[in-house]
């Protein structure tokens, strides 16, 4: 069976397609803003921030795995996250992205997205949007898949804005949607 990936939320779809379409729209814009650059482009900064597109790629790969593997299913961190002491180095993914090639960063993020999509499909089959995550927060509550999807959409929306500013400073690329080829 081929997976149907929505490129944007449907105009009048159900809740699942609206959430997944919104998340994949943010992922698509993020991929476009980070795509096609060499190592220098992925290391570029703007204004007073040290944030880079490469750092964003690595950070979002970490967030994808954290949200839809560790939190949703209680799985242990996968490589490369499994060997990092985030208490000692909380900015590890941001700091080390400059050491990775553009191909490595893109593959790391794309693989994390693929794992996330598979995990979300599994969770939907197991209990729908109301399926509770294995993770329990500091207040003793476990979020639903619905809440994790909303949190991920918010995470992407925030970082797509960062990526937009950084990418414009690198080569002038602007816009909300990639031009049709």
Coordinates of N, CA and C in Angstrom, one line a residue:
X1 N 0.8 -1.2 0.0 CA 0.0 0.0 0.0 C 0.9 1.2 0.0
X2 N 0.6 2.2 -0.9 CA 1.4 3.4 -1.0 C 0.8 4.4 0.0
X3 N 1.6 5.1 0.7 CA 1.2 6.1 1.7 C 0.7 7.4 1.0
X4 N -0.4 7.9 1.3 CA -0.9 9.1 0.8 C -0.5 10.3 1.7
X5 N 0.4 11.1 1.3 CA 0.9 12.2 2.1 C 0.2 13.5 1.5
X6 N -0.6 14.1 2.4 CA -1.2 15.3 2.0 C -0.2 16.4 2.0
X7 N -0.3 17.3 1.0 CA 0.6 18.5 0.9 C 0.1 19.7 1.6
X8 N -1.2 19.7 2.0 CA -1.8 20.7 2.8 C -3.1 20.2 3.4
X9 N -3.6 20.9 4.3 CA -4.9 20.4 4.9 C -6.0 20.5 3.9
X10 N -6.9 19.5 3.9 CA -8.0 19.6 2.9 C -8.9 20.8 3.3
X11 N -9.6 21.4 2.4 CA -10.5 22.5 2.6 C -11.6 22.1 3.6
X12 N -12.2 21.0 3.5 CA -13.3 20.5 4.3 C -13.1 19.1 4.7
X13 N -11.9 18.7 5.2 CA -11.7 17.3 5.5 C -12.0 17.0 7.0
X14 N -11.8 15.7 7.3 CA -12.0 15.3 8.7 C -10.8 15.8 9.5
X15 N -10.9 15.5 10.8 CA -9.9 16.0 11.8 C -8.5 15.4 11.5
X16 N -8.5 14.1 11.2 CA -7.2 13.4 11.0 C -6.5 14.0 9.8
X17 N -7.2 14.1 8.6 CA -6.6 14.6 7.4 C -6.2 16.1 7.6
X18 N -7.0 16.9 8.3 CA -6.7 18.3 8.6 C -5.4 18.4 9.4
X19 N -5.3 17.6 10.5 CA -4.0 17.7 11.3 C -2.8 17.2 10.5
X20 N -2.9 16.0 9.8 CA -1.8 15.5 9.1 C -1.4 16.4 7.9
X21 N -2.5 16.9 7.2 CA -2.2 17.8 6.1 C -1.5 19.1 6.5
X22 N -1.9 19.6 7.7 CA -1.2 20.8 8.2 C 0.2 20.5 8.6
X23 N 0.4 19.4 9.3 CA 1.8 19.0 9.6 C 2.7 18.8 8.4
X24 N 2.2 18.1 7.4 CA 3.0 17.9 6.2 C 3.2 19.1 5.4
X25 N 2.3 20.0 5.4 CA 2.5 21.3 4.7 C 3.7 22.0 5.4
X26 N 3.7 22.1 6.7 CA 4.8 22.7 7.4 C 6.1 22.0 7.1
X27 N 6.1 20.6 7.1 CA 7.3 19.9 6.7 C 7.8 20.2 5.3
X28 N 6.8 20.3 4.4 CA 7.2 20.6 3.0 C 7.8 22.0 2.9
X29 N 7.3 23.0 3.5 CA 7.8 24.3 3.5 C 9.2 24.3 4.1
X30 N 9.4 23.6 5.2 CA 10.6 23.5 5.9 C 11.7 22.9 5.0
X31 N 11.3 21.8 4.3 CA 12.2 21.1 3.4 C 12.7 22.0 2.3
X32 N 11.8 22.8 1.8 CA 12.1 23.7 0.7 C 13.0 24.8 1.2
X33 N 12.8 25.3 2.3 CA 13.7 26.4 2.9 C 15.1 25.9 3.2
X34 N 15.2 24.6 3.5 CA 16.5 24.1 3.9 C 17.2 23.4 2.7
X35 N 16.5 23.2 1.6 CA 17.0 22.4 0.5 C 17.9 23.1 -0.5
X36 N 18.7 22.3 -1.1 CA 19.5 22.8 -2.2 C 20.7 23.7 -1.8
X37 N 21.1 23.7 -0.6 CA 22.2 24.5 -0.1 C 23.4 23.7 0.1
X38 N 24.6 24.3 0.0 CA 25.8 23.7 0.3 C 26.1 23.9 1.8
X39 N 27.2 23.4 2.3 CA 27.5 23.4 3.7 C 27.6 24.9 4.2
X40 N 28.1 25.8 3.4 CA 28.2 27.2 3.8 C 26.8 27.8 4.0
X41 N 25.9 27.4 3.1 CA 24.5 27.9 3.2 C 23.8 27.4 4.4
X42 N 24.1 26.1 4.8 CA 23.5 25.5 6.0 C 24.1 26.0 7.3
X43 N 25.3 26.6 7.2 CA 25.9 27.2 8.4 C 25.7 28.7 8.6
X44 N 25.1 29.3 7.6 CA 24.9 30.8 7.6 C 23.9 31.2 8.8
X45 N 24.2 32.3 9.3 CA 23.3 32.9 10.4 C 22.8 34.3 9.9
X46 N 21.9 34.8 10.7 CA 21.4 36.1 10.4 C 21.2 36.9 11.7
X47 N 21.3 38.2 11.6 CA 21.1 39.0 12.8 C 22.0 38.6 13.9
X48 N 21.5 38.7 15.1 CA 22.3 38.3 16.3 C 22.2 36.8 16.7
X49 N 21.4 36.1 15.9 CA 21.2 34.7 16.2 C 22.3 33.8 15.7
X50 N 22.6 32.7 16.5 CA 23.5 31.7 16.0 C 22.8 30.5 15.3
X51 N 21.5 30.6 15.2 CA 20.7 29.6 14.5 C 21.1 29.5 13.1
X52 N 21.2 28.2 12.6 CA 21.5 27.9 11.2 C 20.4 27.0 10.6
X53 N 20.3 26.9 9.3 CA 19.4 25.9 8.7 C 19.9 24.5 9.0
X54 N 21.2 24.3 9.0 CA 21.7 22.9 9.4 C 21.3 22.6 10.8
X55 N 21.4 23.5 11.7 CA 21.0 23.3 13.1 C 19.5 23.0 13.2
X56 N 18.7 23.7 12.4 CA 17.3 23.5 12.3 C 16.9 22.1 11.8
X57 N 17.6 21.7 10.8 CA 17.4 20.3 10.3 C 17.7 19.3 11.4
X58 N 18.8 19.4 12.1 CA 19.2 18.4 13.1 C 18.2 18.5 14.3
X59 N 17.9 19.7 14.7 CA 16.9 19.9 15.8 C 15.6 19.3 15.4
X60 N 15.1 19.5 14.2 CA 13.7 19.0 13.9 C 13.8 17.5 13.7
X61 N 14.9 16.9 13.3 CA 15.1 15.4 13.3 C 14.9 14.9 14.8
X62 N 15.6 15.6 15.7 CA 15.5 15.2 17.1 C 14.1 15.3 17.6
X63 N 13.4 16.4 17.3 CA 12.1 16.7 17.8 C 11.1 15.6 17.2
X64 N 11.3 15.3 15.9 CA 10.4 14.2 15.3 C 10.6 12.9 16.1
X65 N 11.8 12.5 16.3 CA 12.1 11.3 17.0 C 11.6 11.3 18.5
X66 N 11.8 12.4 19.1 CA 11.4 12.6 20.5 C 9.8 12.5 20.6
X67 N 9.1 13.2 19.7 CA 7.7 13.3 19.8 C 7.0 12.0 19.4
X68 N 7.4 11.4 18.3 CA 6.6 10.3 17.8 C 7.3 8.9 17.9
X69 N 8.3 8.9 18.7 CA 8.9 7.6 19.1 C 9.1 7.5 20.6
X70 N 9.8 8.5 21.2 CA 10.0 8.4 22.6 C 8.8 8.7 23.4
X71 N 8.2 9.9 23.1 CA 7.0 10.3 23.9 C 5.8 9.4 23.5
X72 N 5.5 9.2 22.3 CA 4.3 8.5 21.9 C 4.4 7.0 22.3
X73 N 5.5 6.4 22.1 CA 5.6 5.0 22.3 C 6.5 4.6 23.5
X74 N 7.3 5.5 24.0 CA 8.2 5.2 25.1 C 9.4 4.5 24.7
X75 N 9.8 4.6 23.4 CA 11.0 3.9 22.9 C 12.2 4.7 23.4
X76 N 13.3 4.0 23.5 CA 14.6 4.6 23.9 C 15.1 5.5 22.7
X77 N 15.9 6.5 22.9 CA 16.4 7.3 21.8 C 17.2 6.4 20.8
X78 N 17.0 6.7 19.6 CA 17.7 6.0 18.5 C 19.0 6.8 18.2
X79 N 19.9 6.2 17.4 CA 21.1 6.9 17.0 C 20.7 8.1 16.1
X80 N 21.4 9.2 16.2 CA 22.5 9.5 17.0 C 22.2 10.0 18.4
X81 N 20.9 10.1 18.8 CA 20.5 10.7 20.0 C 20.8 9.9 21.2
X82 N 21.0 8.6 21.0 CA 21.2 7.6 22.1 C 22.6 7.8 22.8
X83 N 23.5 8.5 22.3 CA 24.8 8.6 22.9 C 25.1 10.0 23.4
X84 N 24.1 10.9 23.3 CA 24.2 12.3 23.7 C 23.8 12.5 25.1
X85 N 24.6 13.2 25.9 CA 24.2 13.7 27.3 C 23.6 15.1 27.2
X86 N 22.3 15.2 26.9 CA 21.7 16.5 26.7 C 21.7 17.3 28.0
X87 N 21.8 16.7 29.2 CA 21.9 17.5 30.4 C 23.3 18.2 30.4
X88 N 24.3 17.6 30.0 CA 25.6 18.2 29.9 C 25.8 19.2 28.7
X89 N 25.1 18.9 27.6 CA 25.2 19.6 26.4 C 23.8 19.8 25.8
X90 N 23.0 20.7 26.4 CA 21.6 20.8 25.9 C 21.4 21.4 24.5
X91 N 22.5 22.0 23.9 CA 22.4 22.5 22.6 C 23.2 21.6 21.6
X92 N 23.4 20.4 21.9 CA 24.2 19.5 21.1 C 23.8 19.5 19.7
X93 N 22.6 19.3 19.3 CA 22.2 19.2 17.9 C 22.4 20.5 17.2
X94 N 22.3 21.6 17.9 CA 22.5 22.9 17.2 C 24.0 23.1 17.0
X95 N 24.8 22.7 18.0 CA 26.3 22.9 18.0 C 26.9 22.0 17.0
X96 N 26.5 20.8 16.9 CA 27.2 19.8 16.1 C 26.8 19.7 14.6
X97 N 25.7 20.4 14.3 CA 25.2 20.4 12.9 C 26.3 20.9 11.9
X98 N 27.1 21.9 12.4 CA 28.2 22.4 11.5 C 29.2 21.3 11.1
X99 N 29.3 20.2 11.9 CA 30.2 19.1 11.5 C 29.6 18.1 10.5
X100 N 28.3 18.2 10.3 CA 27.7 17.3 9.4 C 27.5 17.8 8.0
X101 N 27.6 17.0 7.0 CA 27.4 17.4 5.6 C 25.9 17.7 5.3
X102 N 25.7 18.5 4.3 CA 24.3 18.8 3.9 C 23.5 17.5 3.7
X103 N 24.1 16.5 3.1 CA 23.4 15.2 2.8 C 23.1 14.5 4.1
X104 N 24.0 14.5 5.0 CA 23.8 13.8 6.3 C 22.7 14.5 7.1
X105 N 22.6 15.8 7.1 CA 21.6 16.6 7.8 C 20.2 16.3 7.2
X106 N 20.2 16.3 5.8 CA 18.9 16.1 5.1 C 18.4 14.7 5.3
X107 N 19.3 13.7 5.2 CA 18.9 12.3 5.4 C 18.5 12.1 6.9
X108 N 19.2 12.7 7.8 CA 18.8 12.5 9.2 C 17.4 13.0 9.5
X109 N 17.0 14.2 8.9 CA 15.7 14.7 9.1 C 14.6 13.9 8.3
X110 N 15.0 13.6 7.0 CA 14.0 12.8 6.2 C 13.7 11.4 6.9
X111 N 14.7 10.8 7.4 CA 14.5 9.5 8.0 C 13.7 9.6 9.3
X112 N 13.9 10.7 10.0 CA 13.1 10.9 11.2 C 11.6 11.2 10.9
X113 N 11.4 11.9 9.8 CA 10.0 12.2 9.3 C 9.4 10.9 8.9
X114 N 10.1 10.0 8.2 CA 9.5 8.7 7.8 C 9.2 7.9 9.0
X115 N 10.0 7.9 10.0 CA 9.7 7.1 11.2 C 8.5 7.7 11.9
X116 N 8.4 9.0 11.9 CA 7.3 9.7 12.6 C 6.0 9.4 11.9
X117 N 6.0 9.4 10.5 CA 4.8 9.1 9.8 C 4.3 7.6 10.1
X118 N 5.3 6.7 10.2 CA 4.9 5.3 10.5 C 4.4 5.2 11.9
X119 N 5.0 5.9 12.8 CA 4.5 5.9 14.2 C 3.1 6.5 14.3
X120 N 2.8 7.6 13.6 CA 1.5 8.2 13.7 C 0.5 7.2 13.1
X121 N 0.8 6.6 12.0 CA -0.1 5.6 11.4 C -0.4 4.5 12.4
X122 N 0.6 4.0 13.0 CA 0.4 2.9 14.0 C -0.5 3.4 15.2
X123 N -0.2 4.6 15.7 CA -1.0 5.1 16.8 C -2.4 5.3 16.4
X124 N -2.7 5.8 15.2 CA -4.0 6.0 14.7 C -4.7 4.7 14.6
X125 N -4.1 3.6 14.2 CA -4.7 2.3 14.1 C -4.9 1.7 15.5
X126 N -4.2 2.1 16.5 CA -4.3 1.6 17.8 C -5.3 2.3 18.7
X127 N -5.7 3.5 18.3 CA -6.7 4.2 19.1 C -7.1 5.6 18.6
X128 N -6.7 5.9 17.4 CA -7.1 7.2 16.8 C -6.4 8.4 17.5
X129 N -6.9 9.5 17.3 CA -6.3 10.7 17.8 C -6.4 10.8 19.3
X130 N -7.3 10.1 19.9 CA -7.4 10.1 21.4 C -6.4 9.1 22.1
X131 N -5.6 8.4 21.3 CA -4.6 7.4 21.9 C -3.7 8.2 22.7
X132 N -3.5 7.7 24.0 CA -2.6 8.4 24.9 C -1.1 8.0 24.6
X133 N -0.2 9.0 24.8 CA 1.2 8.7 24.7 C 1.7 7.9 25.9
X134 N 2.8 7.3 25.7 CA 3.5 6.6 26.8 C 4.1 7.6 27.8
X135 N 4.4 8.7 27.3 CA 5.0 9.8 28.1 C 4.0 10.4 29.1
X136 N 4.5 10.6 30.3 CA 3.7 11.3 31.3 C 4.4 12.6 31.7
X137 N 3.8 13.7 31.6 CA 4.4 15.0 31.9 C 4.5 15.2 33.4
X138 N 5.0 16.4 33.7 CA 5.3 16.7 35.1 C 4.1 16.8 36.0
X139 N 2.9 17.0 35.4 CA 1.7 17.1 36.1 C 0.9 15.7 36.1
X140 N 1.6 14.7 35.7 CA 1.1 13.4 35.8 C 0.1 13.0 34.7
X141 N 0.1 13.8 33.6 CA -0.8 13.6 32.5 C -0.1 13.1 31.2
X142 N -0.8 12.3 30.5 CA -0.2 11.8 29.2 C -1.0 12.5 28.1
X143 N -0.3 13.1 27.2 CA -1.0 13.8 26.1 C -1.5 12.7 25.1
X144 N -2.6 13.2 24.4 CA -3.1 12.3 23.3 C -2.3 12.5 22.0
X145 N -2.5 11.7 21.1 CA -1.9 11.8 19.8 C -2.3 13.2 19.2
X146 N -3.5 13.5 19.3 CA -4.0 14.8 18.8 C -3.2 16.0 19.4
X147 N -2.9 16.0 20.7 CA -2.1 17.0 21.3 C -0.6 17.0 20.7
X148 N -0.1 15.8 20.6 CA 1.3 15.7 20.0 C 1.3 16.3 18.6
X149 N 0.3 16.0 17.8 CA 0.3 16.5 16.4 C 0.2 18.0 16.5
X150 N -0.6 18.6 17.3 CA -0.7 20.0 17.4 C 0.6 20.6 17.9
X151 N 1.2 20.0 18.9 CA 2.5 20.5 19.4 C 3.6 20.5 18.2
X152 N 3.5 19.4 17.4 CA 4.5 19.3 16.3 C 4.2 20.4 15.2
X153 N 3.0 20.6 15.0 CA 2.6 21.7 14.0 C 3.1 23.0 14.5
X154 N 2.9 23.3 15.8 CA 3.4 24.6 16.4 C 4.9 24.6 16.3
X155 N 5.6 23.5 16.6 CA 7.1 23.5 16.5 C 7.6 23.8 15.1
X156 N 7.0 23.2 14.1 CA 7.3 23.5 12.7 C 7.0 24.9 12.3
X157 N 5.8 25.4 12.7 CA 5.4 26.8 12.3 C 6.5 27.8 12.8
X158 N 6.9 27.6 14.1 CA 7.9 28.5 14.7 C 9.2 28.4 13.9
X159 N 9.7 27.2 13.6 CA 10.9 27.1 12.9 C 10.9 27.3 11.4
X160 N 9.8 27.2 10.8 CA 9.6 27.6 9.4 C 9.8 29.1 9.3
X161 N 9.3 29.8 10.2 CA 9.6 31.3 10.2 C 11.1 31.6 10.4
X162 N 11.8 30.9 11.3 CA 13.2 31.1 11.4 C 13.9 30.7 10.0
X163 N 13.5 29.6 9.5 CA 14.1 29.1 8.2 C 13.9 30.1 7.1
X164 N 12.7 30.7 7.1 CA 12.4 31.7 6.1 C 13.4 32.9 6.1
X165 N 13.6 33.4 7.3 CA 14.5 34.5 7.5 C 16.0 34.2 7.1
X166 N 16.4 33.0 7.6 CA 17.8 32.6 7.4 C 18.0 32.4 5.9
X167 N 17.1 31.7 5.2 CA 17.2 31.4 3.8 C 17.2 32.7 3.0
X168 N 16.4 33.6 3.3 CA 16.4 34.9 2.6 C 17.7 35.5 2.7
X169 N 18.4 35.5 3.8 CA 19.7 36.1 4.0 C 20.8 35.4 3.3
X170 N 20.6 34.1 3.0 CA 21.6 33.3 2.3 C 21.6 33.6 0.8
X171 N 20.4 33.5 0.2 CA 20.3 33.6 -1.3 C 19.1 34.4 -1.8
X172 N 18.3 35.0 -0.9 CA 17.2 35.8 -1.4 C 15.9 35.0 -1.6
X173 N 15.9 33.7 -1.4 CA 14.7 32.9 -1.6 C 13.7 33.3 -0.6
X174 N 12.5 33.6 -1.1 CA 11.4 34.0 -0.3 C 10.1 33.3 -0.8
X175 N 9.1 33.4 0.0 CA 7.8 32.8 -0.4 C 7.3 31.7 0.6
X176 N 6.0 31.5 0.5 CA 5.4 30.5 1.3 C 5.4 29.1 0.6
X177 N 5.3 29.1 -0.7 CA 5.3 27.8 -1.4 C 6.3 27.8 -2.5
X178 N 6.9 26.6 -2.6 CA 7.9 26.3 -3.7 C 7.2 26.5 -5.0
X179 N 7.8 27.3 -5.9 CA 7.2 27.4 -7.3 C 7.0 26.1 -8.0
X180 N 6.0 26.0 -8.7 CA 5.7 24.8 -9.5 C 6.9 24.6 -10.5
X181 N 7.3 23.4 -10.7 CA 8.4 23.1 -11.7 C 7.9 22.8 -13.0

